[in-house]
PDB file of N, CA and C in Angstrom:
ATOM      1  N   UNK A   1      -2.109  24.159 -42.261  1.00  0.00           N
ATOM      2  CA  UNK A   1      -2.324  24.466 -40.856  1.00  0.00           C
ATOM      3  C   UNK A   1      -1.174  25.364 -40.404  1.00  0.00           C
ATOM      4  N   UNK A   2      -1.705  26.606 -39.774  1.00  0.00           N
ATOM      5  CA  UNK A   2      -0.968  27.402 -39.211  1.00  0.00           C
ATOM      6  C   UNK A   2       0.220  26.966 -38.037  1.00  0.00           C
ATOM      7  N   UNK A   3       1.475  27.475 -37.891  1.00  0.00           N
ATOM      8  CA  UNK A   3       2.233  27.010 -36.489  1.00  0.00           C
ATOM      9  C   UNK A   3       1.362  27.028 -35.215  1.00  0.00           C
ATOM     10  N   UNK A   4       0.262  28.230 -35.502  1.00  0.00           N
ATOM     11  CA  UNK A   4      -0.059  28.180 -34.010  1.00  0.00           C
ATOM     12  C   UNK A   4      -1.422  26.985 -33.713  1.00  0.00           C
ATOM     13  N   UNK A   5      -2.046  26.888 -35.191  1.00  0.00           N
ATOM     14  CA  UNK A   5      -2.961  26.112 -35.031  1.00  0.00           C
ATOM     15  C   UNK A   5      -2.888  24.399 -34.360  1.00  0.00           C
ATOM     16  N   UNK A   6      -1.462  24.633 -34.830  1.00  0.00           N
ATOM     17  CA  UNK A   6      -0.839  23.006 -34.419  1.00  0.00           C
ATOM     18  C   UNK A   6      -0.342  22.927 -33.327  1.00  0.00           C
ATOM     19  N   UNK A   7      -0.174  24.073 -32.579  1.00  0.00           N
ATOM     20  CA  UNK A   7       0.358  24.127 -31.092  1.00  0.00           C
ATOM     21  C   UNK A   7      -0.864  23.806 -30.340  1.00  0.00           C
ATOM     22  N   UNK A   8      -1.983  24.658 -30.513  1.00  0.00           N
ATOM     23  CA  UNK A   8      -3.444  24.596 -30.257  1.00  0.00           C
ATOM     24  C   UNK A   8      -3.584  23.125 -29.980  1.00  0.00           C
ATOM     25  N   UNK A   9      -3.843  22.860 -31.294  1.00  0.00           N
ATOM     26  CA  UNK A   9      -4.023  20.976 -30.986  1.00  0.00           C
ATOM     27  C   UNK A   9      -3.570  19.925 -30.211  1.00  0.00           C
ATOM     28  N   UNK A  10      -1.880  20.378 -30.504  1.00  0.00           N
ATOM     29  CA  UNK A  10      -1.539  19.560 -29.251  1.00  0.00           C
ATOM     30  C   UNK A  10      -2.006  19.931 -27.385  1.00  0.00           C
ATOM     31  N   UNK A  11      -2.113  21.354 -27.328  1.00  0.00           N
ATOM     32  CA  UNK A  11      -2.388  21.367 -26.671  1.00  0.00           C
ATOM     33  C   UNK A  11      -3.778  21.040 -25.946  1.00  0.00           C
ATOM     34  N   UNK A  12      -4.834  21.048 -26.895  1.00  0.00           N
ATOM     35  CA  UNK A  12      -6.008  20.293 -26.114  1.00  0.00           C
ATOM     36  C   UNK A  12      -5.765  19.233 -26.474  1.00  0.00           C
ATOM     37  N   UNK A  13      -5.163  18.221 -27.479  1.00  0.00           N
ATOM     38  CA  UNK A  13      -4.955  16.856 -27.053  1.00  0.00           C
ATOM     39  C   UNK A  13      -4.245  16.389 -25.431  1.00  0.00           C
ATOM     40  N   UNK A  14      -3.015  17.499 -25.206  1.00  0.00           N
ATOM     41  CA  UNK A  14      -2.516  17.185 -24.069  1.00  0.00           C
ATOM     42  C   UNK A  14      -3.882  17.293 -22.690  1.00  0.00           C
ATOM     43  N   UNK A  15      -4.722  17.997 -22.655  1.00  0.00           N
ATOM     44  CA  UNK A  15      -5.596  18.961 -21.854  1.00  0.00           C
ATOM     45  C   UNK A  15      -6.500  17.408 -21.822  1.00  0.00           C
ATOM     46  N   UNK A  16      -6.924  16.552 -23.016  1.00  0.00           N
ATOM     47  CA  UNK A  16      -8.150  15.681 -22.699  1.00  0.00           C
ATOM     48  C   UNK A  16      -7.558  14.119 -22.667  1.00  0.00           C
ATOM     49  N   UNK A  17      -6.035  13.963 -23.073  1.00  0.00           N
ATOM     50  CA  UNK A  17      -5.784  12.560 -22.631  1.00  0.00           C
ATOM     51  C   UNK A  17      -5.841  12.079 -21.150  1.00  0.00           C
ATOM     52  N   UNK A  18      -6.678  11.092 -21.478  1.00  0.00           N
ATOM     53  CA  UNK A  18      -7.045  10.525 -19.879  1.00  0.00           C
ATOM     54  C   UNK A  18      -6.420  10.404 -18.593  1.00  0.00           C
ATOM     55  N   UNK A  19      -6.766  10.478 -17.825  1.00  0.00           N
ATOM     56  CA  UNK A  19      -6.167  10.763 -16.375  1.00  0.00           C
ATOM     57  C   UNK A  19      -5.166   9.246 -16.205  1.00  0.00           C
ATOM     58  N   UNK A  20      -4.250   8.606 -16.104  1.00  0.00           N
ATOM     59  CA  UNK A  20      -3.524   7.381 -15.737  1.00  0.00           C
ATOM     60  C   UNK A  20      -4.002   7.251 -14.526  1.00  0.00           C
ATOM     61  N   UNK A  21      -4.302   6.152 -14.201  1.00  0.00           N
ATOM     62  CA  UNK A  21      -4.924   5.590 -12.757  1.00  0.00           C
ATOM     63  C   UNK A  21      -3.475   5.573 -12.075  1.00  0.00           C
ATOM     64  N   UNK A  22      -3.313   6.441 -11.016  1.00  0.00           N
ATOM     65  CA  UNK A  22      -2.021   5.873 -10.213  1.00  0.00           C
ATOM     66  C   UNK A  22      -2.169   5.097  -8.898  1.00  0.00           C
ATOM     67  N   UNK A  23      -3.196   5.020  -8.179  1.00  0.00           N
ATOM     68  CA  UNK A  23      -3.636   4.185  -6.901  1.00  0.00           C
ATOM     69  C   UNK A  23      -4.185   3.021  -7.468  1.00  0.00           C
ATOM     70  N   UNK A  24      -4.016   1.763  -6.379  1.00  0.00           N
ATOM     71  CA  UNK A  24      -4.179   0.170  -6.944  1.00  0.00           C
ATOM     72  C   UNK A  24      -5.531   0.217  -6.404  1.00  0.00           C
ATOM     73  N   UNK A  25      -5.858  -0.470  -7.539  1.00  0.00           N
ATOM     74  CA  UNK A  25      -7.647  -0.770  -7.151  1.00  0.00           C
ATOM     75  C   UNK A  25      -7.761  -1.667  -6.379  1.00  0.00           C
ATOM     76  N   UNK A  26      -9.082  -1.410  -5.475  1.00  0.00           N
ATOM     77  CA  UNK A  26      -9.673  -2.284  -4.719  1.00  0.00           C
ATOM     78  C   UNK A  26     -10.044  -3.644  -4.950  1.00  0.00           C
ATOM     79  N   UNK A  27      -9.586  -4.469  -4.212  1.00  0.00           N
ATOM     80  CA  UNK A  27      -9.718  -5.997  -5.063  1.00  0.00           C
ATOM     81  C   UNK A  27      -8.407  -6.547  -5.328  1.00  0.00           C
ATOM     82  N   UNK A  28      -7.555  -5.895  -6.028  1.00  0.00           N
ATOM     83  CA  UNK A  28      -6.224  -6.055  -6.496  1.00  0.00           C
ATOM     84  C   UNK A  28      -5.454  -6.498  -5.538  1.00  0.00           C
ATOM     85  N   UNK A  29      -5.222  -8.215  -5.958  1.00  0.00           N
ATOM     86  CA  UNK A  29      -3.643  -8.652  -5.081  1.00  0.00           C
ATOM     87  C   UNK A  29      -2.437  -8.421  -5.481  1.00  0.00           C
ATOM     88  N   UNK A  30      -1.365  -7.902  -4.715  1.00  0.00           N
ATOM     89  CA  UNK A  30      -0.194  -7.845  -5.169  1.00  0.00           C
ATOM     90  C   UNK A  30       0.944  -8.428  -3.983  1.00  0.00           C
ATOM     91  N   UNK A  31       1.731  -9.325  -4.563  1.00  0.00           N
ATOM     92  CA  UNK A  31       3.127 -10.188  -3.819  1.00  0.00           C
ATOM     93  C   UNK A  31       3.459  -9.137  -2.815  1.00  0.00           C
ATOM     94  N   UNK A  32       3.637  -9.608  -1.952  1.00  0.00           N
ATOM     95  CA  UNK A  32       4.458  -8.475  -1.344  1.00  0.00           C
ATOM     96  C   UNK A  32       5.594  -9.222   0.162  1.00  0.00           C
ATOM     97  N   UNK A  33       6.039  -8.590   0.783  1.00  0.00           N
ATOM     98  CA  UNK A  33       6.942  -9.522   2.292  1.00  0.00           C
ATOM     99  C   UNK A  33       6.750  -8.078   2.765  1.00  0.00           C
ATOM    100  N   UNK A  34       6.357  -8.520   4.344  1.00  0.00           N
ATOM    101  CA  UNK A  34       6.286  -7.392   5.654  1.00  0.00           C
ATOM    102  C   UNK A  34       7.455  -8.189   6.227  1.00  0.00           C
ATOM    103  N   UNK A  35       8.690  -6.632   6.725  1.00  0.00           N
ATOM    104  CA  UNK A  35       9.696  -7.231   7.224  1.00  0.00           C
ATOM    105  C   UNK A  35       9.303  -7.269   9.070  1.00  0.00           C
ATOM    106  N   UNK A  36       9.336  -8.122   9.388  1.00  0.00           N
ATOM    107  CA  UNK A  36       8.854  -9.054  11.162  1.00  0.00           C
ATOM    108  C   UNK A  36       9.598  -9.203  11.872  1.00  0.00           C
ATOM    109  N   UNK A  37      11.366  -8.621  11.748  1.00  0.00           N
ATOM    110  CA  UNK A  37      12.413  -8.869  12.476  1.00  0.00           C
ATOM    111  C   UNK A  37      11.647  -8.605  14.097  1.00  0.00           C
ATOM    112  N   UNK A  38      10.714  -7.053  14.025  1.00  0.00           N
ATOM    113  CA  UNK A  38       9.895  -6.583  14.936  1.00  0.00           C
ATOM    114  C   UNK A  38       8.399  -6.826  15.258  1.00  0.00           C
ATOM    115  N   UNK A  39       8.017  -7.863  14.916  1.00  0.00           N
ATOM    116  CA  UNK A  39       6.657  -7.885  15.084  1.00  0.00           C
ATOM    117  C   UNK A  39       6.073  -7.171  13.073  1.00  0.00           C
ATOM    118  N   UNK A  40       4.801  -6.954  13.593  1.00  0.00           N
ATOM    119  CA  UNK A  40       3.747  -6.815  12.454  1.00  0.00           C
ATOM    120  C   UNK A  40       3.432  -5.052  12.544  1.00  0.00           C
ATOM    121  N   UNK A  41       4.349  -4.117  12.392  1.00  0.00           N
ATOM    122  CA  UNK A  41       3.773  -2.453  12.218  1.00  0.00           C
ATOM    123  C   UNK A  41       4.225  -2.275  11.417  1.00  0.00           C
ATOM    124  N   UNK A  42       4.261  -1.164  10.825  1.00  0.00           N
ATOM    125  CA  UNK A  42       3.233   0.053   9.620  1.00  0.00           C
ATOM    126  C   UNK A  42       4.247  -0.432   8.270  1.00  0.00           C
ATOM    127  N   UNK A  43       3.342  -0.449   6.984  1.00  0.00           N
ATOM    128  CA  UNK A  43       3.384  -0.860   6.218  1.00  0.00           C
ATOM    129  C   UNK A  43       3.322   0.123   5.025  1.00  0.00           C
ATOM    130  N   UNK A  44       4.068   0.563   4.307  1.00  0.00           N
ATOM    131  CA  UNK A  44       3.854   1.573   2.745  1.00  0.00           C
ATOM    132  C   UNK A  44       2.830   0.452   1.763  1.00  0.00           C
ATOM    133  N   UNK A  45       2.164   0.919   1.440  1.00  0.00           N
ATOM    134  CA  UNK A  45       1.143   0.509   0.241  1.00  0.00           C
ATOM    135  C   UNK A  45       0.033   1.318  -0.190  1.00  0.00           C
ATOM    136  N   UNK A  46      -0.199   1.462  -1.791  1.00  0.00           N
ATOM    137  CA  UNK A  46      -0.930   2.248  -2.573  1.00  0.00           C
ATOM    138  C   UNK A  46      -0.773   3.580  -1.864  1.00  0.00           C
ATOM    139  N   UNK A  47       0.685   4.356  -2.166  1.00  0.00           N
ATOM    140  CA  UNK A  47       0.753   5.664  -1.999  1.00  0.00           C
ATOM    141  C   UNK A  47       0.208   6.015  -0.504  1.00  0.00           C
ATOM    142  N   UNK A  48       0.259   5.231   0.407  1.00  0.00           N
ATOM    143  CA  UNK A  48      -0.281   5.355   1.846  1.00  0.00           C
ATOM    144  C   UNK A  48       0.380   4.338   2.737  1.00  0.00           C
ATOM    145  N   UNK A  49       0.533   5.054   4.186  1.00  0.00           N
ATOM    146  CA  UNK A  49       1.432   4.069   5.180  1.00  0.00           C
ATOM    147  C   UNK A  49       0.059   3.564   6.165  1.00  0.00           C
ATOM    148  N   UNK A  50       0.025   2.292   6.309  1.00  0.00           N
ATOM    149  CA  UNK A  50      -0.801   1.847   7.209  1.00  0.00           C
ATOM    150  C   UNK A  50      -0.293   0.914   8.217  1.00  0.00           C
ATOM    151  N   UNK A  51      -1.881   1.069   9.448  1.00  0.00           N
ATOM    152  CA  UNK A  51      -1.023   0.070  10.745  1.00  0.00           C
ATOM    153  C   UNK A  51      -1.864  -0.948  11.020  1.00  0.00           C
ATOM    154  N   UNK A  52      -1.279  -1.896  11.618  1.00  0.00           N
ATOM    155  CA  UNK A  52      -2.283  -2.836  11.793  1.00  0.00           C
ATOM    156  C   UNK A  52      -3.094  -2.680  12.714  1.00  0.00           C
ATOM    157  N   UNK A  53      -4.138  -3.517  12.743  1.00  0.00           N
ATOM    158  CA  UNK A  53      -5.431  -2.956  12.975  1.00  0.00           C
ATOM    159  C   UNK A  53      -6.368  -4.320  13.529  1.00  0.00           C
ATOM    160  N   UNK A  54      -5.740  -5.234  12.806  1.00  0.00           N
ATOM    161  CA  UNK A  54      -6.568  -6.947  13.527  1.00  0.00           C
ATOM    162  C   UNK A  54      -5.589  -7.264  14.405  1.00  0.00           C
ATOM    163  N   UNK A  55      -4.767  -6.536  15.093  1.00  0.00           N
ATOM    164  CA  UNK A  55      -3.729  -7.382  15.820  1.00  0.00           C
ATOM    165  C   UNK A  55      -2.514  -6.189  16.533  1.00  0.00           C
ATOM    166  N   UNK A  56      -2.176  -6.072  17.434  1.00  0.00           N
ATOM    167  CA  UNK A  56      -1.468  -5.308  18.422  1.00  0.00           C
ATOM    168  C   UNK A  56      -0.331  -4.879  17.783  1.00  0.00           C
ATOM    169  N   UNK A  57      -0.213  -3.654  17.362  1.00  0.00           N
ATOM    170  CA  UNK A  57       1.060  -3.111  16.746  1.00  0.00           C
ATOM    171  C   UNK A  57       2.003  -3.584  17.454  1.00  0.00           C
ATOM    172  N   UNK A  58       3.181  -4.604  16.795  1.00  0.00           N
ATOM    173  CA  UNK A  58       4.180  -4.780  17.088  1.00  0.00           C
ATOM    174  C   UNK A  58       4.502  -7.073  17.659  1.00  0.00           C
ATOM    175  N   UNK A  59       2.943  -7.252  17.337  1.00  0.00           N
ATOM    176  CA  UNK A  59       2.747  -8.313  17.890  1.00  0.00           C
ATOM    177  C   UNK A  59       3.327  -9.330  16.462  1.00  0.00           C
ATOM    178  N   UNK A  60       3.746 -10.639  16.930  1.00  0.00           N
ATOM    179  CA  UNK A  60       4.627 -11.175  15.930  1.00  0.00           C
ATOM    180  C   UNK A  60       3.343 -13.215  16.699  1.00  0.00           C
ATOM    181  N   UNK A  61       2.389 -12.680  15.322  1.00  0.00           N
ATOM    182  CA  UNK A  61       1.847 -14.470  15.535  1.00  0.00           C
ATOM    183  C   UNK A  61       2.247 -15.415  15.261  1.00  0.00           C
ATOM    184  N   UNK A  62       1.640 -16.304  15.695  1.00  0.00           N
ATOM    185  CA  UNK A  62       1.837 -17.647  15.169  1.00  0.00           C
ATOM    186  C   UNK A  62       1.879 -17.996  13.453  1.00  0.00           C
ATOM    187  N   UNK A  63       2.770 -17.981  12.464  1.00  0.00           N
ATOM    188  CA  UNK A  63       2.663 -17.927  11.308  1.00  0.00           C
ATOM    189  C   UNK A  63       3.834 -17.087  11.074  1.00  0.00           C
ATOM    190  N   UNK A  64       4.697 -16.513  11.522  1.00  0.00           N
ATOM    191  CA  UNK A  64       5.137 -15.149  11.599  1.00  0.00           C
ATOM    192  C   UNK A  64       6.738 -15.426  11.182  1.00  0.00           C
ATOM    193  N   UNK A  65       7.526 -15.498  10.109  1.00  0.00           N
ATOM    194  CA  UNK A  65       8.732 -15.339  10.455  1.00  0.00           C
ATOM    195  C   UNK A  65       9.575 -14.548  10.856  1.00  0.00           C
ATOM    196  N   UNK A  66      10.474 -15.100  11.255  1.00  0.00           N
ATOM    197  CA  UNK A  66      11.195 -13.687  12.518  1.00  0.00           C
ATOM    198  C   UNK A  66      12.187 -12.599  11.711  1.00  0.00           C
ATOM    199  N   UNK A  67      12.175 -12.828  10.738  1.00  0.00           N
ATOM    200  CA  UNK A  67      13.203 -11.746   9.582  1.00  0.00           C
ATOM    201  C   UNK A  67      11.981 -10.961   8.830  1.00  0.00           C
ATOM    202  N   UNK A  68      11.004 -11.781   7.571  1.00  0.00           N
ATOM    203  CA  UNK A  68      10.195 -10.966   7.097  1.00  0.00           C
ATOM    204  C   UNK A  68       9.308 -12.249   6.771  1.00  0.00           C
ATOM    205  N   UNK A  69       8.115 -11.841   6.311  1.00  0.00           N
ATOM    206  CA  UNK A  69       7.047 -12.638   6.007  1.00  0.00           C
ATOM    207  C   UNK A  69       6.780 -12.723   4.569  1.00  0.00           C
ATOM    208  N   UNK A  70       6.208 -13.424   3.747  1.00  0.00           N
ATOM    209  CA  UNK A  70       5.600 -13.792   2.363  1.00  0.00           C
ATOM    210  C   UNK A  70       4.229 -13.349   2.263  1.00  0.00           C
ATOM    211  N   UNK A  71       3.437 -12.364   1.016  1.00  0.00           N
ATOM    212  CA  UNK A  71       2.006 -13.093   1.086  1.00  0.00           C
ATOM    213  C   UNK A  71       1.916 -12.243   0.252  1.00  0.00           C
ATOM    214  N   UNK A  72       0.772 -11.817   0.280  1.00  0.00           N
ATOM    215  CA  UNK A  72      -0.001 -10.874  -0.982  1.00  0.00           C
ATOM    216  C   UNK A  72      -1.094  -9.698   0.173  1.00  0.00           C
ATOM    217  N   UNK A  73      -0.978  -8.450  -0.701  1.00  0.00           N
ATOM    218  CA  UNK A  73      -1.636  -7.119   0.000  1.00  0.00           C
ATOM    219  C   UNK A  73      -2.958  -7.230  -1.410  1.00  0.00           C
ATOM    220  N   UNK A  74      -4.093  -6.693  -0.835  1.00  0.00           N
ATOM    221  CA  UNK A  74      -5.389  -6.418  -1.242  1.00  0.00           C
ATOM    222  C   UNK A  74      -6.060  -5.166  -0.554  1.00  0.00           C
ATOM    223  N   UNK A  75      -6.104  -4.215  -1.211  1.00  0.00           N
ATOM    224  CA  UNK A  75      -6.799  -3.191  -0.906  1.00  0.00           C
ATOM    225  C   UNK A  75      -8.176  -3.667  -0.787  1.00  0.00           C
ATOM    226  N   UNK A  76      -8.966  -3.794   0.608  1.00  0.00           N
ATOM    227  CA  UNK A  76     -10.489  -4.298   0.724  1.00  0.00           C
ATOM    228  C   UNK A  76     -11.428  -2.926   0.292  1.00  0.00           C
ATOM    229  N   UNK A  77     -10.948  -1.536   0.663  1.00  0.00           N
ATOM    230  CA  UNK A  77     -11.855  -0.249   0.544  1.00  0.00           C
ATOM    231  C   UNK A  77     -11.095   0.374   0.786  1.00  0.00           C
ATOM    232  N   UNK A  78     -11.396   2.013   0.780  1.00  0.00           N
ATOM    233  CA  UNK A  78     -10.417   2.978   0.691  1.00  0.00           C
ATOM    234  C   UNK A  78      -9.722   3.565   2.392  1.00  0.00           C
ATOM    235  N   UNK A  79     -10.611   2.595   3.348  1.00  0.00           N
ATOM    236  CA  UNK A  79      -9.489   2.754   4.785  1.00  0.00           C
ATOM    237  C   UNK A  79      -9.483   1.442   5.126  1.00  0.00           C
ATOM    238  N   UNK A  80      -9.066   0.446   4.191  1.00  0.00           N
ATOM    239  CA  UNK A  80      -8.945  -1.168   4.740  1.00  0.00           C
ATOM    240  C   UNK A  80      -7.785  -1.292   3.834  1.00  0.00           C
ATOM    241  N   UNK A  81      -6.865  -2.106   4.155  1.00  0.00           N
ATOM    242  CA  UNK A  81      -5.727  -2.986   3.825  1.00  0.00           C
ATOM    243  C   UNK A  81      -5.746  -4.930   3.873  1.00  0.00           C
ATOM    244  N   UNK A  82      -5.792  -5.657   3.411  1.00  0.00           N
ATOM    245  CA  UNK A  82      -5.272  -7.142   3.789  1.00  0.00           C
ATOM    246  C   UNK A  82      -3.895  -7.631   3.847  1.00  0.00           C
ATOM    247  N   UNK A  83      -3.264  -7.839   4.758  1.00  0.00           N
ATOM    248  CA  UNK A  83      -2.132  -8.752   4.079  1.00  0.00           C
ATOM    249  C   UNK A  83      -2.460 -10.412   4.874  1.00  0.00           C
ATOM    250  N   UNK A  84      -2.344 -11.112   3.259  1.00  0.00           N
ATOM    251  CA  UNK A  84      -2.087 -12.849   3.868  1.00  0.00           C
ATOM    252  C   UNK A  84      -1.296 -13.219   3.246  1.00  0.00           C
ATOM    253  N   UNK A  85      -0.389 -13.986   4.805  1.00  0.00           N
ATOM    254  CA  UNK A  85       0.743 -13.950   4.610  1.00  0.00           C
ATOM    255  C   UNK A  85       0.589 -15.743   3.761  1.00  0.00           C
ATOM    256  N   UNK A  86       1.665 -16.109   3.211  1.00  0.00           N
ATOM    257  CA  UNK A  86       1.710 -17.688   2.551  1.00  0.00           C
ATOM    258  C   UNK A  86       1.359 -18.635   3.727  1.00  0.00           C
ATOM    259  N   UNK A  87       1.952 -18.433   5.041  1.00  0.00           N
ATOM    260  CA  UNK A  87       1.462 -19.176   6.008  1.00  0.00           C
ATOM    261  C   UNK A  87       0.084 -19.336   6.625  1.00  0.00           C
ATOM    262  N   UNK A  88      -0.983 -18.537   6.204  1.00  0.00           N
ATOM    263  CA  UNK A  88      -2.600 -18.343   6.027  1.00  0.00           C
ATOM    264  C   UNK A  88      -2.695 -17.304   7.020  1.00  0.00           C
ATOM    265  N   UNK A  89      -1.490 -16.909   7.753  1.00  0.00           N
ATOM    266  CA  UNK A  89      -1.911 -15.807   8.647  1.00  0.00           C
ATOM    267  C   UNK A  89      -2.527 -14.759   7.751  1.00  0.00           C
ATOM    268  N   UNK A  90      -3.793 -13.897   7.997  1.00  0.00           N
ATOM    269  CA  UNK A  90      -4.145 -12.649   7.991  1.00  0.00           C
ATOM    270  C   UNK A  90      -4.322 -11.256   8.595  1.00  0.00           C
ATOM    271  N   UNK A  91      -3.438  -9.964   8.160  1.00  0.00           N
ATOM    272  CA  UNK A  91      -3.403  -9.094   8.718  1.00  0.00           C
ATOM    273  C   UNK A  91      -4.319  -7.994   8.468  1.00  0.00           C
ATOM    274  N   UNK A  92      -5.037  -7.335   9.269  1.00  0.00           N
ATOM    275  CA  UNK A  92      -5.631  -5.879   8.425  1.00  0.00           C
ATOM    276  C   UNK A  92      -5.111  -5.275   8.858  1.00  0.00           C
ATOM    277  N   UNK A  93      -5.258  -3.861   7.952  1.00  0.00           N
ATOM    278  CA  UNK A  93      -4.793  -2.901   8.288  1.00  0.00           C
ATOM    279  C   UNK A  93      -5.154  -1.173   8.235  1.00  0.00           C
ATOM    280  N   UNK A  94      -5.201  -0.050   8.668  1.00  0.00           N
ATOM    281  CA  UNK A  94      -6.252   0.713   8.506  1.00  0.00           C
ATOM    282  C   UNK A  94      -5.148   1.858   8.046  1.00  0.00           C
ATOM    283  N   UNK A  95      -5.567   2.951   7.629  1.00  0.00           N
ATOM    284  CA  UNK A  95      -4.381   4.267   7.739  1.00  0.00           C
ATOM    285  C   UNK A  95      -4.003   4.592   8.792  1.00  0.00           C
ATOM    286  N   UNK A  96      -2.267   4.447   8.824  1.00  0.00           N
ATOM    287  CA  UNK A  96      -1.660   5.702  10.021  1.00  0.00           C
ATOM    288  C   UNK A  96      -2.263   6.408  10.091  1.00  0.00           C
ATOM    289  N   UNK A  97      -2.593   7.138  11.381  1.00  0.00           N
ATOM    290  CA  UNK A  97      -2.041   8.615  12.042  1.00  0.00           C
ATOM    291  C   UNK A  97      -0.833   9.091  11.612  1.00  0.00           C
ATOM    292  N   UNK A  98      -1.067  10.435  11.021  1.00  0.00           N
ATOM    293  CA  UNK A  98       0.065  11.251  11.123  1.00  0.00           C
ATOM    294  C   UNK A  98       0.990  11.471  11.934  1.00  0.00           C
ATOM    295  N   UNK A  99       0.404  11.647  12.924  1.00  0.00           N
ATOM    296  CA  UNK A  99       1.418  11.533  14.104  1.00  0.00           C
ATOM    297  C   UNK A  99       1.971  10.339  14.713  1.00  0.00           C
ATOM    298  N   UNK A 100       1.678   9.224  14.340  1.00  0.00           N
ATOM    299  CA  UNK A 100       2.314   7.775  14.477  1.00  0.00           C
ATOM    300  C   UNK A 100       3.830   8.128  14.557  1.00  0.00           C
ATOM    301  N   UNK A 101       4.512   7.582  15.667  1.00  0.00           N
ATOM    302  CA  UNK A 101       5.537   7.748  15.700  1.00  0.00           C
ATOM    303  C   UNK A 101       6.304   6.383  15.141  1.00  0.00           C
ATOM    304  N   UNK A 102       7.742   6.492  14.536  1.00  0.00           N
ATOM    305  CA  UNK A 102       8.221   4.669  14.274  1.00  0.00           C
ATOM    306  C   UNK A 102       9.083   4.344  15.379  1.00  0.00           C
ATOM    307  N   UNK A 103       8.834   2.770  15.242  1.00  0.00           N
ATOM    308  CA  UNK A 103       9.899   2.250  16.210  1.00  0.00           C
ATOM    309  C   UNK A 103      11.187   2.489  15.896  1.00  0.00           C
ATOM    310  N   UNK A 104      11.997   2.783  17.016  1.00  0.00           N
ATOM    311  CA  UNK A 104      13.578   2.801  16.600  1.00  0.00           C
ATOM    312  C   UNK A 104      13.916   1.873  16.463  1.00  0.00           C
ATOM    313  N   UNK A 105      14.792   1.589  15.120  1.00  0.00           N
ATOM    314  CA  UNK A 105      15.754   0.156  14.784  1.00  0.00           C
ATOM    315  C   UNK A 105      14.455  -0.786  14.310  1.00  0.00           C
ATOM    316  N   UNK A 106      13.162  -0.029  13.983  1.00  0.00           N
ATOM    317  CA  UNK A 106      12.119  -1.186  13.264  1.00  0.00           C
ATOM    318  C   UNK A 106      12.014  -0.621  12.082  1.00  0.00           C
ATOM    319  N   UNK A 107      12.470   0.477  11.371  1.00  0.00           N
ATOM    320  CA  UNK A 107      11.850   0.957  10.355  1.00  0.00           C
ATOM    321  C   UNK A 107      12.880   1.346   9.125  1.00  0.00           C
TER     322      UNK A 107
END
């Protein structure tokens, strides 16, 4: 086999190895703590910032600790979020707005 023939090869081997999934699938729980010093707003998960959406940005429920919370995130669909927290509270959550501004001293 020629030098170039073997460059060739690697290169369509490089060209058809499979795409790596980098976004968490739908369904998928993962551990996570929302910090609550401020209430319950915007959250980084699966390569996207989201806000809450079952409950008043910034609102801190019953279940809620006042530093950060415990639970697990579940992507429900591709503009839904879950977080439940260990205390059975449940949060949804939808995509920011771009233009979402953050709280000062919450973020």
């Amino acid at each position: 086999m020629t030098h170039r023939c073997a460059l060739a090869l690697l290169f369509i081997a490089a060209c058809t190895t499979p795409i790596v999934q980098t976004t968490t699938p739908v369904g998928e729980r993962h551990a996570g703590t929302v910090f609550t010093h401020c209430g319950f707003y915007e959250v980084d998960f699966a390569d996207r910032r989201w806000t809450p959406s079952s409950i008043e940005r910034g609102a801190m429920p019953e279940g809620t600790d006042s530093m950060a919370t415990d639970g697990t995130f579940e992507l429900m669909g591709t503009d839904e979020l879950l977080f439940r927290a260990d205390s059975g509270l449940e949060v949804r959550y939808r995509p920011a707005p771009a233009d979402l501004e953050p709280v000062p001293g919450c973020d």
